[in-house]
mmCIF file of N, CA and C in Angstrom:
data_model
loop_
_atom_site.group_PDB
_atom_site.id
_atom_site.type_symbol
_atom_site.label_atom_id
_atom_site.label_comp_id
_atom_site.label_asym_id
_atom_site.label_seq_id
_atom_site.Cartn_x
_atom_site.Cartn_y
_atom_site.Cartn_z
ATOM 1 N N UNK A 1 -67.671 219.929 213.914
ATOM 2 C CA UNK A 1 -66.874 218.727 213.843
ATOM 3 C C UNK A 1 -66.995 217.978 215.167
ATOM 4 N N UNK A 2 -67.144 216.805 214.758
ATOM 5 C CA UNK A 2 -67.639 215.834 216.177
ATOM 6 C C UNK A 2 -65.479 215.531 216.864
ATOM 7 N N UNK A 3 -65.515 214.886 217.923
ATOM 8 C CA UNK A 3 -64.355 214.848 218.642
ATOM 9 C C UNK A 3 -64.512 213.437 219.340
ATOM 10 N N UNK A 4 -63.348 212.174 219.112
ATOM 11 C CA UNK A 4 -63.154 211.340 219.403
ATOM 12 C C UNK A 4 -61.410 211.223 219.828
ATOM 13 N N UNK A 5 -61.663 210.829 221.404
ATOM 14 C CA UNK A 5 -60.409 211.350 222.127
ATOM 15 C C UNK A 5 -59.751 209.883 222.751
ATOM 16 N N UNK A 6 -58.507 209.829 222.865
ATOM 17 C CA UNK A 6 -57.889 208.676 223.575
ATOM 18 C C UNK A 6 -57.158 209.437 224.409
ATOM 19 N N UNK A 7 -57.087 209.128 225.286
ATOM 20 C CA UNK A 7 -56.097 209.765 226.845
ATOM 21 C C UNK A 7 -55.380 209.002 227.331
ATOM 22 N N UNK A 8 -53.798 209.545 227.275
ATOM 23 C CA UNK A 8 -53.662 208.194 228.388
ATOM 24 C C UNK A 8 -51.978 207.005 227.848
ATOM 25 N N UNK A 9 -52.291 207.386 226.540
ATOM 26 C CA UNK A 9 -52.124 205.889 225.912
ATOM 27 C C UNK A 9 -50.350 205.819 226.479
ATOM 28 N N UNK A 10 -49.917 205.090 226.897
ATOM 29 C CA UNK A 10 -48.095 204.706 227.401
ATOM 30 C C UNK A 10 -47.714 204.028 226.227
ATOM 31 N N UNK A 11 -46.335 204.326 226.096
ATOM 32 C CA UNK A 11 -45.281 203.696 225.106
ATOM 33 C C UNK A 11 -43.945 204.334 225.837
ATOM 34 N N UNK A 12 -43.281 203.203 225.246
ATOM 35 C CA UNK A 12 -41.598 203.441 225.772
ATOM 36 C C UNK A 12 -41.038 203.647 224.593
ATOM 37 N N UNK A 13 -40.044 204.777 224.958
ATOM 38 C CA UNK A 13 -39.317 205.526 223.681
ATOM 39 C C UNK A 13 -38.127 205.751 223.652
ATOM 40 N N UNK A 14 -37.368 206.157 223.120
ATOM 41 C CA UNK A 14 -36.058 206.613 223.357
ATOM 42 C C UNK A 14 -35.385 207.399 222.950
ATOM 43 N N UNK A 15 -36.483 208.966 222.908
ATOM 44 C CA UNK A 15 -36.648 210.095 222.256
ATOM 45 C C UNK A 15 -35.672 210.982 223.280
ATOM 46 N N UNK A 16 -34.935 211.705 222.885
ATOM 47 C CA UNK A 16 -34.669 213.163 223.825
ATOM 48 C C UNK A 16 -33.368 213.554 222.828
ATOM 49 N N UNK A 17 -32.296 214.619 223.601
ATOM 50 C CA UNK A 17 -30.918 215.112 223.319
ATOM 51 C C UNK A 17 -30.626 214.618 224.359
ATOM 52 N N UNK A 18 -30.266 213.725 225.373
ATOM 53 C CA UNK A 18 -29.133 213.528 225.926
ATOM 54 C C UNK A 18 -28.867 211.833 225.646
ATOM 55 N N UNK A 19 -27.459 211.297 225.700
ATOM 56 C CA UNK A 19 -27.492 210.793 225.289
ATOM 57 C C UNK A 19 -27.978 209.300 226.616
ATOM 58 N N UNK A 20 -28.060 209.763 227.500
ATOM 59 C CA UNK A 20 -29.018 208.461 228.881
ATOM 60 C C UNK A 20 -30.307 208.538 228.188
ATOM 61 N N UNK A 21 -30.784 209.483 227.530
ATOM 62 C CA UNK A 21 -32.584 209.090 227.116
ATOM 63 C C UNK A 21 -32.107 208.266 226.082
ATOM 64 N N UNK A 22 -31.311 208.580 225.056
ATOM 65 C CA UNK A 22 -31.595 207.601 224.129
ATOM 66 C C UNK A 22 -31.096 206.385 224.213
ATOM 67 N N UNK A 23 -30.068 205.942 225.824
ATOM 68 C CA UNK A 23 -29.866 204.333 225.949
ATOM 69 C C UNK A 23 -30.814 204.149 226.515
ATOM 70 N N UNK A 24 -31.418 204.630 227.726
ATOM 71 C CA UNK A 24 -32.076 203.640 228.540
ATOM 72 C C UNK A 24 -33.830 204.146 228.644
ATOM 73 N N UNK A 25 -34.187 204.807 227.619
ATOM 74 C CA UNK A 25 -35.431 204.720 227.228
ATOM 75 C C UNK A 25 -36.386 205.689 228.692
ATOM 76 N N UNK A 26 -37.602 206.131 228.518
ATOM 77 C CA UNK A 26 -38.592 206.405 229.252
ATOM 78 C C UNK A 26 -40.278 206.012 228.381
ATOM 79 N N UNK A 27 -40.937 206.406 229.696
ATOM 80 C CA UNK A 27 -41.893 206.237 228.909
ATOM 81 C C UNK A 27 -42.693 207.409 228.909
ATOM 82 N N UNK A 28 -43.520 207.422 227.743
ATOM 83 C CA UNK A 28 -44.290 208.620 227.334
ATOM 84 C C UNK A 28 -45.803 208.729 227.068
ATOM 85 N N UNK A 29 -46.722 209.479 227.273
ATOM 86 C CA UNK A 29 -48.170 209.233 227.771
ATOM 87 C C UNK A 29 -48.762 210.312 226.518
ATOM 88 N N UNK A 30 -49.524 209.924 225.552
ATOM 89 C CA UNK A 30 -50.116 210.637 224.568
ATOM 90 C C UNK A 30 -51.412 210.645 224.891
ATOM 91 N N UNK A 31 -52.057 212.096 224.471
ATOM 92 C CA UNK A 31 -53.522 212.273 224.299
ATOM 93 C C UNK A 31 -53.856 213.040 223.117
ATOM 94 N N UNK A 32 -54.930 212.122 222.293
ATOM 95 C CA UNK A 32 -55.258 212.809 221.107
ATOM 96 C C UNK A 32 -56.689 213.113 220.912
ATOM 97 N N UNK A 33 -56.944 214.397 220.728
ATOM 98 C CA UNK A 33 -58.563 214.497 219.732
ATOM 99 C C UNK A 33 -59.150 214.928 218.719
ATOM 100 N N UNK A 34 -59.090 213.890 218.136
ATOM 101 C CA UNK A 34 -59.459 213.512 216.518
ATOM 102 C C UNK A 34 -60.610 214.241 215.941
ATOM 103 N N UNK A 35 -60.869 215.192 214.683
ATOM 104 C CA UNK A 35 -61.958 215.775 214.441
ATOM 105 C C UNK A 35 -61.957 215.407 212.954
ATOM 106 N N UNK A 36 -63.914 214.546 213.160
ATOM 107 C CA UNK A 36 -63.743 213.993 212.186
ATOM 108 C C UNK A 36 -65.981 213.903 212.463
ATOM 109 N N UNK A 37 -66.229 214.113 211.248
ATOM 110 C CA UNK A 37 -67.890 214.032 211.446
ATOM 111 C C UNK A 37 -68.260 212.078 211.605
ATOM 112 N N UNK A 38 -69.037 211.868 212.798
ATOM 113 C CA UNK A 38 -69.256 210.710 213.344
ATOM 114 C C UNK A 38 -70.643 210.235 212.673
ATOM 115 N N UNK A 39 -71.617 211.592 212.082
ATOM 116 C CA UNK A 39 -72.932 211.413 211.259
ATOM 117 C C UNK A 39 -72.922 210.129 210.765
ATOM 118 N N UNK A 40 -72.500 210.295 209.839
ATOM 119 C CA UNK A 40 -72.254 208.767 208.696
ATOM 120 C C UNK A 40 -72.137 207.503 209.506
ATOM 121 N N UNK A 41 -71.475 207.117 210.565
ATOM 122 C CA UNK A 41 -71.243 205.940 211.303
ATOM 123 C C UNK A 41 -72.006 205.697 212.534
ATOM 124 N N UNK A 42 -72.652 206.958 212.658
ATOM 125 C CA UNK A 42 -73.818 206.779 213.519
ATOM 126 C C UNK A 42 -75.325 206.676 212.960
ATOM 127 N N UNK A 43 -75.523 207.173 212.011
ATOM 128 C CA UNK A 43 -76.796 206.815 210.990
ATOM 129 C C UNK A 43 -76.631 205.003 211.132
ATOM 130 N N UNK A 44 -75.654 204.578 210.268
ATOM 131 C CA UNK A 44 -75.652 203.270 209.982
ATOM 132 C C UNK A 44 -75.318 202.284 211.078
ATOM 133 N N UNK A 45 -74.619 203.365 212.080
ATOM 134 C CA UNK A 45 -74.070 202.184 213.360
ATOM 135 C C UNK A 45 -73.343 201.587 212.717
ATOM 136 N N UNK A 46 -71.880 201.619 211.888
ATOM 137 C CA UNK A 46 -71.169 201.196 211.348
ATOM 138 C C UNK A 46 -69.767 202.120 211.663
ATOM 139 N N UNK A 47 -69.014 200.666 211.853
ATOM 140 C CA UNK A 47 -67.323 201.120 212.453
ATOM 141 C C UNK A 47 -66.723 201.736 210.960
ATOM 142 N N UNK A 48 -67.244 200.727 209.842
ATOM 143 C CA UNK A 48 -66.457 201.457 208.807
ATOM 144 C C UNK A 48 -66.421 203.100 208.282
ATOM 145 N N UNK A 49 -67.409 204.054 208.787
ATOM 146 C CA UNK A 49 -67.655 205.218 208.627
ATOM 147 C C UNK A 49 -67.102 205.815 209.381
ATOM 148 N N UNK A 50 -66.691 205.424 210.398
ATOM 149 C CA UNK A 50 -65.405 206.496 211.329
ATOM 150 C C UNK A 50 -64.170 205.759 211.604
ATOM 151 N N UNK A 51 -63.983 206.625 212.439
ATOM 152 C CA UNK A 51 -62.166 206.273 212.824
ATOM 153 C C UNK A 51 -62.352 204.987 213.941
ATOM 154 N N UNK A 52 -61.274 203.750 213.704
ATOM 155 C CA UNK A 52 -61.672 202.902 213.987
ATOM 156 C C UNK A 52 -59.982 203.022 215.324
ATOM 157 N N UNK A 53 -60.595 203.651 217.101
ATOM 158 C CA UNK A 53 -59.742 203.759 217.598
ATOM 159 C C UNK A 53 -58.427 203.087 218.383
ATOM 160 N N UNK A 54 -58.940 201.844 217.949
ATOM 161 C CA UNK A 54 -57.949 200.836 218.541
ATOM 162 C C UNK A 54 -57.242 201.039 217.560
ATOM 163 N N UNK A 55 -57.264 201.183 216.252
ATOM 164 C CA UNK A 55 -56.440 200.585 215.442
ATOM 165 C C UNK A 55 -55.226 202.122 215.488
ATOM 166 N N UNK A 56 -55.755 203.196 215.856
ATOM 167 C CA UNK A 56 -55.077 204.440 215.527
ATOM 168 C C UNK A 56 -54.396 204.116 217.294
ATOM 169 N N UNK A 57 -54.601 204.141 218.248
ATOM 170 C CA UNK A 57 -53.975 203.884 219.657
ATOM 171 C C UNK A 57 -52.494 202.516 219.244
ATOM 172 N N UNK A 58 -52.727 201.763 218.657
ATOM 173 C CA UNK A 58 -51.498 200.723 218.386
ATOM 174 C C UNK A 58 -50.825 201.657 217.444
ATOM 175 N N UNK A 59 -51.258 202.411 216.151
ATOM 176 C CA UNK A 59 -50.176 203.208 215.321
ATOM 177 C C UNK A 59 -49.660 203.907 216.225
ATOM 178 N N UNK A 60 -50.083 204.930 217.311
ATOM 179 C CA UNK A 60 -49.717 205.846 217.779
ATOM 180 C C UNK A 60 -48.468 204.882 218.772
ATOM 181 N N UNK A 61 -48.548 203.902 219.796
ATOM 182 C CA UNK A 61 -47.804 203.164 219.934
ATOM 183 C C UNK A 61 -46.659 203.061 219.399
ATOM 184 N N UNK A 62 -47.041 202.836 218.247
ATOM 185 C CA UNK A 62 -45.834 201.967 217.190
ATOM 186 C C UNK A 62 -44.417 203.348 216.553
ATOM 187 N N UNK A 63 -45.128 204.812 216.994
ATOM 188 C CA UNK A 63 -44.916 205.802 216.618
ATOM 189 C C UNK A 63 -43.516 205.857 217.908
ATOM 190 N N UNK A 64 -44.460 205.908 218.771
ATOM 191 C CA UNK A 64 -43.514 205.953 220.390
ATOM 192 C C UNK A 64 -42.133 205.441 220.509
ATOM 193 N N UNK A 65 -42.469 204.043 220.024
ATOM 194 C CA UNK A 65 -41.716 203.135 219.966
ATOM 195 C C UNK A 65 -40.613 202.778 218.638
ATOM 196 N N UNK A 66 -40.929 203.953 217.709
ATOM 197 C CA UNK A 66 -40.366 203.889 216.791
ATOM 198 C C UNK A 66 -38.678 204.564 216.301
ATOM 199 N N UNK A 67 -38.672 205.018 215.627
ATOM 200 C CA UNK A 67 -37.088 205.363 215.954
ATOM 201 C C UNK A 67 -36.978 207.160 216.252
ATOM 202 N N UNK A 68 -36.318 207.038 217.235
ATOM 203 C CA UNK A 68 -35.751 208.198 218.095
ATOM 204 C C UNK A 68 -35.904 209.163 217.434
ATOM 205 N N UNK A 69 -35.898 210.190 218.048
ATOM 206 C CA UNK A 69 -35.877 211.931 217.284
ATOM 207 C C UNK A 69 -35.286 212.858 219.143
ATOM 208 N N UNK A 70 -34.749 213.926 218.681
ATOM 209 C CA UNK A 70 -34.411 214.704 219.603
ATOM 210 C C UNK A 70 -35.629 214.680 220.653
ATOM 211 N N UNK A 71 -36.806 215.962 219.558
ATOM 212 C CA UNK A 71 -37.619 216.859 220.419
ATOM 213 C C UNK A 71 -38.715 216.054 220.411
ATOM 214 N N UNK A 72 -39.834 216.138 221.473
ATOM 215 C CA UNK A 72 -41.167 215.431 221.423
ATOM 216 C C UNK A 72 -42.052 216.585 220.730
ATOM 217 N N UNK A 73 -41.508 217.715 220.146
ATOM 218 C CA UNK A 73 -42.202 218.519 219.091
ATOM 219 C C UNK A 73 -42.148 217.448 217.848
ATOM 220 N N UNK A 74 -40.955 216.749 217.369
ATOM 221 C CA UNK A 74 -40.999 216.103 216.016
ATOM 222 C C UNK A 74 -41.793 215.078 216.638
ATOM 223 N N UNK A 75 -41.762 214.095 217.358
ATOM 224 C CA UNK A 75 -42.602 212.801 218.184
ATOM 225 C C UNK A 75 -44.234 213.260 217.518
ATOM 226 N N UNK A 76 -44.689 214.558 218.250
ATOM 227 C CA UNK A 76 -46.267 215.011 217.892
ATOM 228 C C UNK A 76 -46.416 215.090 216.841
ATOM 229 N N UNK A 77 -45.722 215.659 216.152
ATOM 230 C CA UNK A 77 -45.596 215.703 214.861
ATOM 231 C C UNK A 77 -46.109 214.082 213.736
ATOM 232 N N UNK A 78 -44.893 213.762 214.180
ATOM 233 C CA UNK A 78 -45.105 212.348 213.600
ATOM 234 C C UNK A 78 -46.770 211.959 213.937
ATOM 235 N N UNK A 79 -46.988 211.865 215.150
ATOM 236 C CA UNK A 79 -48.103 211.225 215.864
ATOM 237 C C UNK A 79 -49.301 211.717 215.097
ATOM 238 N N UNK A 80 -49.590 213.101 215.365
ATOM 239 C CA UNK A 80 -50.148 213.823 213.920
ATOM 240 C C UNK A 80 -50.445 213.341 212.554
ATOM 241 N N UNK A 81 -49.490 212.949 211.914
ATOM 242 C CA UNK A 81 -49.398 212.673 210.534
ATOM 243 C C UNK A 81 -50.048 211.402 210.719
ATOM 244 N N UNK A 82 -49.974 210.532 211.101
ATOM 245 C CA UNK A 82 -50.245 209.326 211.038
ATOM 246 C C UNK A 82 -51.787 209.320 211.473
ATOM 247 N N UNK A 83 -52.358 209.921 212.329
ATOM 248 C CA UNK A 83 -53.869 210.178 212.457
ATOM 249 C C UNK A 83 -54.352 211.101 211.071
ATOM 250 N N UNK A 84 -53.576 211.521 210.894
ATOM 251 C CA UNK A 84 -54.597 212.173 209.614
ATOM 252 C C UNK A 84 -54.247 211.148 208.115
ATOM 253 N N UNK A 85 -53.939 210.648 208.546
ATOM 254 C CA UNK A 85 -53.894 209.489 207.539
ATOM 255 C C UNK A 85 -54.987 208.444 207.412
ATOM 256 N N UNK A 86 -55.881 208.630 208.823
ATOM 257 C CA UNK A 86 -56.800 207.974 208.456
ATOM 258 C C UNK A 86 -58.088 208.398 207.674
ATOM 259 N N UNK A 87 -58.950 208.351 206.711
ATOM 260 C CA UNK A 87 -59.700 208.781 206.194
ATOM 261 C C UNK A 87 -60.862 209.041 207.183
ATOM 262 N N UNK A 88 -61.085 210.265 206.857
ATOM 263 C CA UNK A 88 -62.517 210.967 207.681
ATOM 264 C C UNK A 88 -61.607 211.836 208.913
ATOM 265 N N UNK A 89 -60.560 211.407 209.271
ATOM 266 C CA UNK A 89 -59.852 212.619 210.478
ATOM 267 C C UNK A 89 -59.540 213.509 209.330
ATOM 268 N N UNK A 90 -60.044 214.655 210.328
ATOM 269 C CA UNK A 90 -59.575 216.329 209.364
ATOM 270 C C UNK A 90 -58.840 217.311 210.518
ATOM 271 N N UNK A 91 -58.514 216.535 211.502
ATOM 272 C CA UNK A 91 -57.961 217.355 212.756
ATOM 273 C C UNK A 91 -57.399 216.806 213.349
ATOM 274 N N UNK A 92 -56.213 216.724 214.289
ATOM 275 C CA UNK A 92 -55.491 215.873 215.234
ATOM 276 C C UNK A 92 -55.366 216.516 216.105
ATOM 277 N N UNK A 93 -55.503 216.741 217.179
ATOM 278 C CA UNK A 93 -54.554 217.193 218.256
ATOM 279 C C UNK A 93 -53.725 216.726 219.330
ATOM 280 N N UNK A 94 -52.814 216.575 219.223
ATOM 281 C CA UNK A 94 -51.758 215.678 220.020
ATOM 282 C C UNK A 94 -51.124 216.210 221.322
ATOM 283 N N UNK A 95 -51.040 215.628 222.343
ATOM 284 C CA UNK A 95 -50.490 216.212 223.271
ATOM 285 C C UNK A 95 -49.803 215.232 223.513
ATOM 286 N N UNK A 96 -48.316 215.474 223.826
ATOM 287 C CA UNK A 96 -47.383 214.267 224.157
ATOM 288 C C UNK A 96 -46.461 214.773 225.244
ATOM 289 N N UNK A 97 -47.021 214.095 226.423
ATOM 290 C CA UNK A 97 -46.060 214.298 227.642
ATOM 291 C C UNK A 97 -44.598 213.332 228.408
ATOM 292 N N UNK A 98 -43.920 213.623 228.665
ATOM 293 C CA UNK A 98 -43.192 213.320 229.131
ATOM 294 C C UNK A 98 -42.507 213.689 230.311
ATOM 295 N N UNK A 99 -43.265 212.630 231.525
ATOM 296 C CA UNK A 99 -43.126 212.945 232.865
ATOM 297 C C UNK A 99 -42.068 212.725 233.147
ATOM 298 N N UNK A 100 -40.991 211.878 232.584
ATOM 299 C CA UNK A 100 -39.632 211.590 233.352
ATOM 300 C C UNK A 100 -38.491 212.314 232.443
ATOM 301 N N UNK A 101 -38.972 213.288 232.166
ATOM 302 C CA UNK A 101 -38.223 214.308 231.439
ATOM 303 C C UNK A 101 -36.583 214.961 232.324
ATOM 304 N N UNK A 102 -35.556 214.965 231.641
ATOM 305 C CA UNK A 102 -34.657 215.261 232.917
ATOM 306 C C UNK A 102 -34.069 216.897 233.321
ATOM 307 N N UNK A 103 -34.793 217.055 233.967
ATOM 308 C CA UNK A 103 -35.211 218.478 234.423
ATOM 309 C C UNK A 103 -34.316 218.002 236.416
ATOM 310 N N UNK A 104 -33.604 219.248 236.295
ATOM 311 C CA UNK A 104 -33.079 219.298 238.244
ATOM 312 C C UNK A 104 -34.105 219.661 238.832
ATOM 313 N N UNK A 105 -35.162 220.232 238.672
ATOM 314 C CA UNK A 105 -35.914 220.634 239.574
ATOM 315 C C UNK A 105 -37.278 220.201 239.539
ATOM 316 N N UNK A 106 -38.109 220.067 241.069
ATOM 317 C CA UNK A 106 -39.515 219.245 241.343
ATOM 318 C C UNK A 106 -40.121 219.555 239.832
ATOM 319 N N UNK A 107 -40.855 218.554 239.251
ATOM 320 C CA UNK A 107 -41.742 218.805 238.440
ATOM 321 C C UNK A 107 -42.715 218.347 238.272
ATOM 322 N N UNK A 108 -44.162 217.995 237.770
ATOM 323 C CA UNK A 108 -44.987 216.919 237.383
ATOM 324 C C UNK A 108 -44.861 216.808 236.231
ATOM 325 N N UNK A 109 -45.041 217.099 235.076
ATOM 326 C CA UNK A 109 -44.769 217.055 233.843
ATOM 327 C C UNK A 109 -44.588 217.830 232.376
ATOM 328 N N UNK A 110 -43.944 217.639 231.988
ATOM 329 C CA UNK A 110 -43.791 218.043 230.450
ATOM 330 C C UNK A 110 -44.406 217.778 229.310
ATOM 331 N N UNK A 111 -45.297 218.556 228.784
ATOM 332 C CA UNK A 111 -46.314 218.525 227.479
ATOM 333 C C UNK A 111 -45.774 219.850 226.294
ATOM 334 N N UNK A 112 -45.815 219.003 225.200
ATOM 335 C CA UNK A 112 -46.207 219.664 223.942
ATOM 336 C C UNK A 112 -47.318 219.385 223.555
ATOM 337 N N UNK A 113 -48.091 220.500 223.152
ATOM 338 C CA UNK A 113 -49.754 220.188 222.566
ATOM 339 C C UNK A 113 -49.761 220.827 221.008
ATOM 340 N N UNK A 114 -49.705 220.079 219.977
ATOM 341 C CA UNK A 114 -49.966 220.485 218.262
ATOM 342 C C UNK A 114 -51.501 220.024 217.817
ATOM 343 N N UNK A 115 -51.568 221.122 216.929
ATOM 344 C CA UNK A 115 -52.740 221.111 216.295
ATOM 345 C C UNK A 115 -52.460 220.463 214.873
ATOM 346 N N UNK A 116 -52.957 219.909 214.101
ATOM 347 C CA UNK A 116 -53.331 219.593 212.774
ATOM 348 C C UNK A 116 -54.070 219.095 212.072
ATOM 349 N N UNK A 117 -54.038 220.101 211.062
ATOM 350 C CA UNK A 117 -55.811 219.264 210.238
ATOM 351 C C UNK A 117 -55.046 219.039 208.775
ATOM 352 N N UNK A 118 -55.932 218.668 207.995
ATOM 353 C CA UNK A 118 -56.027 218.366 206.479
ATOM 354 C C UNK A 118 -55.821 219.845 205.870
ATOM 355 N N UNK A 119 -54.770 219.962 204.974
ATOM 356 C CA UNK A 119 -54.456 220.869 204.085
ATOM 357 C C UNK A 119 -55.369 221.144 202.250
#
């Protein structure tokens, strides 16, 4: 299975359990890699045969930004589902961090990493 990855991507959310995350929002940094055979869209050199990644980087966005959930386990989750929704992904893997996570002590950051493919 070939692997097409976005790193990186920021959205502001207003995901957590306390109730300061869910007024005043943070922001959150996703990385996904998509497994999905690229053959077909590279024979033809055609966008329509693979995953077309701008368009999955704005869903994933729109995911961020969408309505609240406790854990950034359900967040990946979501994020997940919505990549395998595109035809030809048979794999997602999501990693969704959250650096301004509210933790007392020094940290750099907080990641959940999920796997999912096609059932």
């Amino acid at each position: 299975m070939d692997r097409v990855a976005l790193r990186g991507l920021k959205a502001r959310g207003y995901h957590g359990v306390f109730p300061e995350e869910r007024r005043e929002g943070q922001t959150f940094v996703v990385d996904l890699v998509l497994g999905l055979d690229t053959r077909p869209a590279a024979a033809d050199d055609d966008l329509a045969k693979t995953v077309h990644y701008g368009i999955v980087a704005e869903e994933v966005v729109a995911v961020v930004e969408g309505e609240p959930v406790n854990l950034i386990e359900t967040l990946a989750e979501r994020i997940a589902q919505a990549c395998l929704k595109h035809e030809g992904v048979q794999e997602a893997e999501v990693t969704v961090h959250k650096p301004d996570a509210p933790i007392t002590v020094p940290f750099d950051d907080v990641t959940v990493t999920i796997t999912r493919s096609r059932v």
